[in-house]
mmCIF file with all atom_site columns, C-alpha atoms in Angstrom:
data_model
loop_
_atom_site.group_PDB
_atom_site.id
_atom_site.type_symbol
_atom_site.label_atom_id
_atom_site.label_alt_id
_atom_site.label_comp_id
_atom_site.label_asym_id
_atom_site.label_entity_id
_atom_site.label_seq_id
_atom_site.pdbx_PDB_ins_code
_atom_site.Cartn_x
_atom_site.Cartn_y
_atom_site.Cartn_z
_atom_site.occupancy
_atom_site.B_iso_or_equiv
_atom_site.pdbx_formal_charge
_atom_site.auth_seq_id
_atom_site.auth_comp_id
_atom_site.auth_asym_id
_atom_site.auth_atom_id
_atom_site.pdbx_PDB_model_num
ATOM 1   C CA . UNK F 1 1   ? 0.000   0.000  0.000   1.00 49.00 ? 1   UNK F CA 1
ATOM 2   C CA . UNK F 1 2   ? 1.640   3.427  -1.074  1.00 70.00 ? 2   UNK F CA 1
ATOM 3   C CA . UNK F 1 3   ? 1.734   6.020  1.890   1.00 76.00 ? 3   UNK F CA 1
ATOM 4   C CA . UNK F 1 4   ? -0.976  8.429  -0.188  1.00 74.00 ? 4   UNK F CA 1
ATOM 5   C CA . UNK F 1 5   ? -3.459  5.618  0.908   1.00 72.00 ? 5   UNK F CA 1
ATOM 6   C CA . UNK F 1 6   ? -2.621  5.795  4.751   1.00 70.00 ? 6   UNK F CA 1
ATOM 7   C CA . UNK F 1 7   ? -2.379  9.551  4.966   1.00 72.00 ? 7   UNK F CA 1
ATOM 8   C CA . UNK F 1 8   ? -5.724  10.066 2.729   1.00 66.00 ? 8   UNK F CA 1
ATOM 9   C CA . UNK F 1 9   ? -7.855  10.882 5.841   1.00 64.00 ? 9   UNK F CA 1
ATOM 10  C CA . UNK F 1 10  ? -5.253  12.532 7.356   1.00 66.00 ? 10  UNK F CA 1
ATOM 11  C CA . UNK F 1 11  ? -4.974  15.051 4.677   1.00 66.00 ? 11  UNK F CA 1
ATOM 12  C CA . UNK F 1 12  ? -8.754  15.842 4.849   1.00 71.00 ? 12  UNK F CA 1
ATOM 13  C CA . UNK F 1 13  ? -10.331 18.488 5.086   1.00 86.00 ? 13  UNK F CA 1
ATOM 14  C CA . UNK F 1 14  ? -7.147  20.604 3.791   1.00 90.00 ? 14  UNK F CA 1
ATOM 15  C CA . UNK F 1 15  ? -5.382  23.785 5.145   1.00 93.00 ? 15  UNK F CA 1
ATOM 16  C CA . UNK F 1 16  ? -8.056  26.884 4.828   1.00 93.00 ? 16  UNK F CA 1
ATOM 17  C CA . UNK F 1 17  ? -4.860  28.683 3.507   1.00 95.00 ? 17  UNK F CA 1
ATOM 18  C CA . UNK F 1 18  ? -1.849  27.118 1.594   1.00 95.00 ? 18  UNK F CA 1
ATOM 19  C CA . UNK F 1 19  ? 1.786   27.884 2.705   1.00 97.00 ? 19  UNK F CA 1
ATOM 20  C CA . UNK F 1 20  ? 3.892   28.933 0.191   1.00 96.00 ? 20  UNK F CA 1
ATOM 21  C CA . UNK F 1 21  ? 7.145   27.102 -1.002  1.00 96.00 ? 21  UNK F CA 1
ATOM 22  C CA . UNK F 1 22  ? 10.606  28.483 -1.698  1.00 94.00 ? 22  UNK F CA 1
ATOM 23  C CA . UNK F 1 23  ? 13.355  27.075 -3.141  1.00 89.00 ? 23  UNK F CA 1
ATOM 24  C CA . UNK F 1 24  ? 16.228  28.166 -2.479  1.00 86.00 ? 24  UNK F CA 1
ATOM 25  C CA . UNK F 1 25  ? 20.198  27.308 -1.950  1.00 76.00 ? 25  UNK F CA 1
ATOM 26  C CA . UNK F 1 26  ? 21.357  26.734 1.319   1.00 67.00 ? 26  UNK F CA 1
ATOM 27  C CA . UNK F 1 27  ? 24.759  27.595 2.707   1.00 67.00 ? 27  UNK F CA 1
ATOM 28  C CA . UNK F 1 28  ? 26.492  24.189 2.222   1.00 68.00 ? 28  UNK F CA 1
ATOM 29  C CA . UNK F 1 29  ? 25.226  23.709 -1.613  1.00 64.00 ? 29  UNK F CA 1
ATOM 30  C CA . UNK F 1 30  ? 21.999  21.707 -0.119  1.00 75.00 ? 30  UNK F CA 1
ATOM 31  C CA . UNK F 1 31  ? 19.044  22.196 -1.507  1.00 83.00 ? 31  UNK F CA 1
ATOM 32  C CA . UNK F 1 32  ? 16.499  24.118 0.933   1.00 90.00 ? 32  UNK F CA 1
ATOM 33  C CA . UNK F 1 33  ? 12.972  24.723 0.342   1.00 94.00 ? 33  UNK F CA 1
ATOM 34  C CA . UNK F 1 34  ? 11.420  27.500 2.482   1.00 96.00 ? 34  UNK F CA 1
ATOM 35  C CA . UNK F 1 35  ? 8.019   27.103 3.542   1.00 97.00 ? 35  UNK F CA 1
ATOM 36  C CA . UNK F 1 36  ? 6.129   30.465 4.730   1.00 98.00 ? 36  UNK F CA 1
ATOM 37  C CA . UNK F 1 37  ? 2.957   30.147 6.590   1.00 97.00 ? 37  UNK F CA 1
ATOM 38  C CA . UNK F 1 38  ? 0.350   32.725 5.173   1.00 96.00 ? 38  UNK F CA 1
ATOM 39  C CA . UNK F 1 39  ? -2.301  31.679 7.620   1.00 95.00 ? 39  UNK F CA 1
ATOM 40  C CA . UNK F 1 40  ? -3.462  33.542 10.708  1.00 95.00 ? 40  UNK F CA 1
ATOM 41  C CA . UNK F 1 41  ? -2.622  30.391 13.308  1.00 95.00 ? 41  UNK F CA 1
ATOM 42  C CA . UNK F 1 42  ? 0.458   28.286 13.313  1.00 97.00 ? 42  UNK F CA 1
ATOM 43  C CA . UNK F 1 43  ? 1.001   25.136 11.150  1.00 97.00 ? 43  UNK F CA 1
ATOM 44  C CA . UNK F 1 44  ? 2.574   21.867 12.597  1.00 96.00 ? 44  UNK F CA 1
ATOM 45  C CA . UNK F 1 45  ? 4.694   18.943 11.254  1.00 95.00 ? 45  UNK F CA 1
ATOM 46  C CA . UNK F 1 46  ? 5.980   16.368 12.770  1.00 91.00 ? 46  UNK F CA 1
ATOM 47  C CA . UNK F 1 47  ? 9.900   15.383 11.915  1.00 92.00 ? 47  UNK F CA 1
ATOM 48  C CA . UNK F 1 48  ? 13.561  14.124 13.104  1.00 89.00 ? 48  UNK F CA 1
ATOM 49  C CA . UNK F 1 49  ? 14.453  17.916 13.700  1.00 90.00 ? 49  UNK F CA 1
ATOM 50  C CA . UNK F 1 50  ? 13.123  21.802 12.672  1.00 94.00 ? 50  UNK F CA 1
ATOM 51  C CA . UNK F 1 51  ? 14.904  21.513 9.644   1.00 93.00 ? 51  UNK F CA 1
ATOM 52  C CA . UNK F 1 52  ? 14.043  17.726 8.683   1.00 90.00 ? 52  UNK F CA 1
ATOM 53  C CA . UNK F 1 53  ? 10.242  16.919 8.442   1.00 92.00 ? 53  UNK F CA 1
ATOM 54  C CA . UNK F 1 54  ? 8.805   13.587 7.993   1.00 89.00 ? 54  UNK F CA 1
ATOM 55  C CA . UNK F 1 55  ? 8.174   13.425 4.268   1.00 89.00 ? 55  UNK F CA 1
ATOM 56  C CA . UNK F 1 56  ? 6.560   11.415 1.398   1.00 87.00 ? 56  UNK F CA 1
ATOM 57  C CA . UNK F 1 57  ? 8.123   10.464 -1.868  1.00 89.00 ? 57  UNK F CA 1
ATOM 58  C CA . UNK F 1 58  ? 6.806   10.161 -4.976  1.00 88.00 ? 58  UNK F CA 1
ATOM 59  C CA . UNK F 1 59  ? 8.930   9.034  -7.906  1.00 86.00 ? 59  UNK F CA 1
ATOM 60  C CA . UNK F 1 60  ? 8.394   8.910  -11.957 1.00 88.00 ? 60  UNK F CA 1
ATOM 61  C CA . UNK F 1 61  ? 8.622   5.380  -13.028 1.00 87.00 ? 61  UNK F CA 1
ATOM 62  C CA . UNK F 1 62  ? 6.805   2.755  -15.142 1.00 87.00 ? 62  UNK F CA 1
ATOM 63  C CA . UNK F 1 63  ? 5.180   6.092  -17.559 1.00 89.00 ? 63  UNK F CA 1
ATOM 64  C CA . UNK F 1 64  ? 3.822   7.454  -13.991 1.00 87.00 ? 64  UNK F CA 1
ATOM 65  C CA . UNK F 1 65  ? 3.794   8.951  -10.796 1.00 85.00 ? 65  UNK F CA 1
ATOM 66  C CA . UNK F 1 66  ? 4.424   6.159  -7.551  1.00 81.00 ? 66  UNK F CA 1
ATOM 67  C CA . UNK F 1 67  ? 4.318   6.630  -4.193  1.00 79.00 ? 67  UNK F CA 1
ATOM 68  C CA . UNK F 1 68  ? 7.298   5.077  -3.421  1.00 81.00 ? 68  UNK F CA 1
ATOM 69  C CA . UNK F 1 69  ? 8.696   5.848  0.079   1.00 76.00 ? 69  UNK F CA 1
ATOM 70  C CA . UNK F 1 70  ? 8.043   7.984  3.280   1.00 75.00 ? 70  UNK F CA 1
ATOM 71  C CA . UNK F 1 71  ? 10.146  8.447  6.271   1.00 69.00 ? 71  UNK F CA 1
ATOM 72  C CA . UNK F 1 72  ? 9.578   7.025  9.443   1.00 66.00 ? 72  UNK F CA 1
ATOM 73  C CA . UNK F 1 73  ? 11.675  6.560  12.882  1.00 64.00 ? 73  UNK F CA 1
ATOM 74  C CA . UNK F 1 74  ? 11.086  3.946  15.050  1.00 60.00 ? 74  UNK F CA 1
ATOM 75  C CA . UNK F 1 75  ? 12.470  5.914  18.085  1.00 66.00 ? 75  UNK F CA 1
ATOM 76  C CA . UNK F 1 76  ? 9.660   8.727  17.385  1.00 73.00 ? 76  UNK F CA 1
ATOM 77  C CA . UNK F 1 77  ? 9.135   12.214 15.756  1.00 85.00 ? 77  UNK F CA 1
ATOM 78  C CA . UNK F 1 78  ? 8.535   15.466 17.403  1.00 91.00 ? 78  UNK F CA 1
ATOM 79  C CA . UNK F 1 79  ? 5.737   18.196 16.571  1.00 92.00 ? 79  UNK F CA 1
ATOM 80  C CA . UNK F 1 80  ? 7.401   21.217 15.044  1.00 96.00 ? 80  UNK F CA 1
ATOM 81  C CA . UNK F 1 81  ? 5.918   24.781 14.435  1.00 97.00 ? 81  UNK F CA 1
ATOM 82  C CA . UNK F 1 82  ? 5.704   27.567 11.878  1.00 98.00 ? 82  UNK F CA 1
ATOM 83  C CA . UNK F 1 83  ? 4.003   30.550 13.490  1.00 97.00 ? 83  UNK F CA 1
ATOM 84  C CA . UNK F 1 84  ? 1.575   32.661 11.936  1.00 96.00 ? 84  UNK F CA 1
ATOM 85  C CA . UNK F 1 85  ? 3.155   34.188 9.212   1.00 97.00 ? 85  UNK F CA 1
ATOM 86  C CA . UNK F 1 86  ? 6.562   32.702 9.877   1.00 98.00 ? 86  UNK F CA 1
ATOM 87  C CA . UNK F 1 87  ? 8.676   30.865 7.743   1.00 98.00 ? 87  UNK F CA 1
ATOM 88  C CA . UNK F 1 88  ? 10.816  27.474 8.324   1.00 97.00 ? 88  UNK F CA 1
ATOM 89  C CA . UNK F 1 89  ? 13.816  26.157 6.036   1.00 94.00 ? 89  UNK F CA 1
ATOM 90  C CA . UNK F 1 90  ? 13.779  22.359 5.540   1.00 94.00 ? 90  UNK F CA 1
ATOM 91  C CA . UNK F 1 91  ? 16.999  20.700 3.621   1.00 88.00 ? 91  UNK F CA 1
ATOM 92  C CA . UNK F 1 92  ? 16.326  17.870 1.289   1.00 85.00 ? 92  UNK F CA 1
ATOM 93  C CA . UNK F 1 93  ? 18.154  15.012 0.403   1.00 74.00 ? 93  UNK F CA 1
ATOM 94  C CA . UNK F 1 94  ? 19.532  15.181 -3.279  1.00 67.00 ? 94  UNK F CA 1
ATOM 95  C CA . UNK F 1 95  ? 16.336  14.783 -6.089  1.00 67.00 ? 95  UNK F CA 1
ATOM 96  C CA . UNK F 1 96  ? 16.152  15.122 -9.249  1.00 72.00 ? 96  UNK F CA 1
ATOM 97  C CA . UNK F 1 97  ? 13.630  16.199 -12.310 1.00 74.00 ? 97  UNK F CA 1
ATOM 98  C CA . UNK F 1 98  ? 11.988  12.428 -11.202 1.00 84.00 ? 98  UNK F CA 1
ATOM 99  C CA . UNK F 1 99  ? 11.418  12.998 -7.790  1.00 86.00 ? 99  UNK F CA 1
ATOM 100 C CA . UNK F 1 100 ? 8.853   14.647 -5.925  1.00 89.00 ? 100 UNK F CA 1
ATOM 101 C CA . UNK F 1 101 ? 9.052   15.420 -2.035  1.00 91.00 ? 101 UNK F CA 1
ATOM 102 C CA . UNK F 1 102 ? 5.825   15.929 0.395   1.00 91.00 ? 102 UNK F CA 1
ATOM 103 C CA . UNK F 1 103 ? 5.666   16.934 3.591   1.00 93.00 ? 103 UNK F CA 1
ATOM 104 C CA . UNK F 1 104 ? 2.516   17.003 5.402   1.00 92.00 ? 104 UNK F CA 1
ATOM 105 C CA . UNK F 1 105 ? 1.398   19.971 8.136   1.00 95.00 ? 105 UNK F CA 1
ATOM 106 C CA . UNK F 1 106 ? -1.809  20.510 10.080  1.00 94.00 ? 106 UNK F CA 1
ATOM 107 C CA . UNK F 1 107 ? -3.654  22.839 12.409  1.00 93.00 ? 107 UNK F CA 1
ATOM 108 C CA . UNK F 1 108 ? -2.856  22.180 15.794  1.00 87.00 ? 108 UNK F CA 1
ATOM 109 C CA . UNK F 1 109 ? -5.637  19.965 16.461  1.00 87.00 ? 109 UNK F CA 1
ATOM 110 C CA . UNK F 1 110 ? -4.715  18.428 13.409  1.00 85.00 ? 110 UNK F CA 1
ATOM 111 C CA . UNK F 1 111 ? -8.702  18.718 12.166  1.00 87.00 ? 111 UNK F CA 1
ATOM 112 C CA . UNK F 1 112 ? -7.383  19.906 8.383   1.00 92.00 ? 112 UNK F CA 1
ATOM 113 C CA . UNK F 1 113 ? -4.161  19.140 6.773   1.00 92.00 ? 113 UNK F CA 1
ATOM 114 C CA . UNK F 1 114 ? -2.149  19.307 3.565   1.00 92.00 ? 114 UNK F CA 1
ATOM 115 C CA . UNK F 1 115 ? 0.657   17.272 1.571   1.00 91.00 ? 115 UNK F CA 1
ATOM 116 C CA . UNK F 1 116 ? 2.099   20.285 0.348   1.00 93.00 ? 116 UNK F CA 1
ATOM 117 C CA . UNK F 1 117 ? 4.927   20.187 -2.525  1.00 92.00 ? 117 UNK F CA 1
ATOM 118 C CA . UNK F 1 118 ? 8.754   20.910 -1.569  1.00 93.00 ? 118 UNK F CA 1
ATOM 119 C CA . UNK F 1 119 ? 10.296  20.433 -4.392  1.00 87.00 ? 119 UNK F CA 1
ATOM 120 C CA . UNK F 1 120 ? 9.885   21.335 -8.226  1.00 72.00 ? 120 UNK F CA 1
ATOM 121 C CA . UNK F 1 121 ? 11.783  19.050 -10.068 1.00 57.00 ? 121 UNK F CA 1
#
């Protein structure tokens, strides 16, 4: 089962406002993709630090688009914040034009929810 499938209800009903994405280069040559909250409340994620959320990968294969891995931890994730209006940079691993990377962030009673895009390959 691809991980769209498990987080389908967890994505619904979605964000009342999308954040915006930014990519940009970071410091060290990584790639960084800046994510500005443009609602009035804070947005959450869960991930392994501030600057590494949990995220879903979909890859281009087979003519297609395939969920093909997400990233877990098996000693636990913490819940991260962007405050209203605030923005967070998150570095990704090395992707190219075949790779798409999601991350997902909710309100804080996690009630809505979006995958939202970090990448544009």
């Amino acid at each position: 089962m691809g991980w769209r499938k498990l987080l389908k209800e967890a994505a619904e009903p979605p964000l009342p406002q999308l954040p915006t994405v930014q990519l940009i280069q970071g410091t060290d040559g990584q790639r960084v993709a800046k994510v500005t909250n443009r609602m009035d409340q804070p947005i959450y994620y869960y991930g392994s630090k501030a600057t590494s959320p949990s995220t879903y990968v979909e890859e281009y294969k087979w003519g297609r688009w395939v969920d093909t891995s997400f990233d877990w931890c098996g000693t636990g994730k913490s819940k991260y914040t962007i405050p209203s209006h605030g923005s967070q940079e998150f570095h990704l691993f090395d992707f190219d034009r075949h790779t798409r990377i999601y991350a997902l962030f909710s309100t804080s009673d996690e009630k809505a929810a979006s995958l939202i895009l970090l990448n544009f390959p």
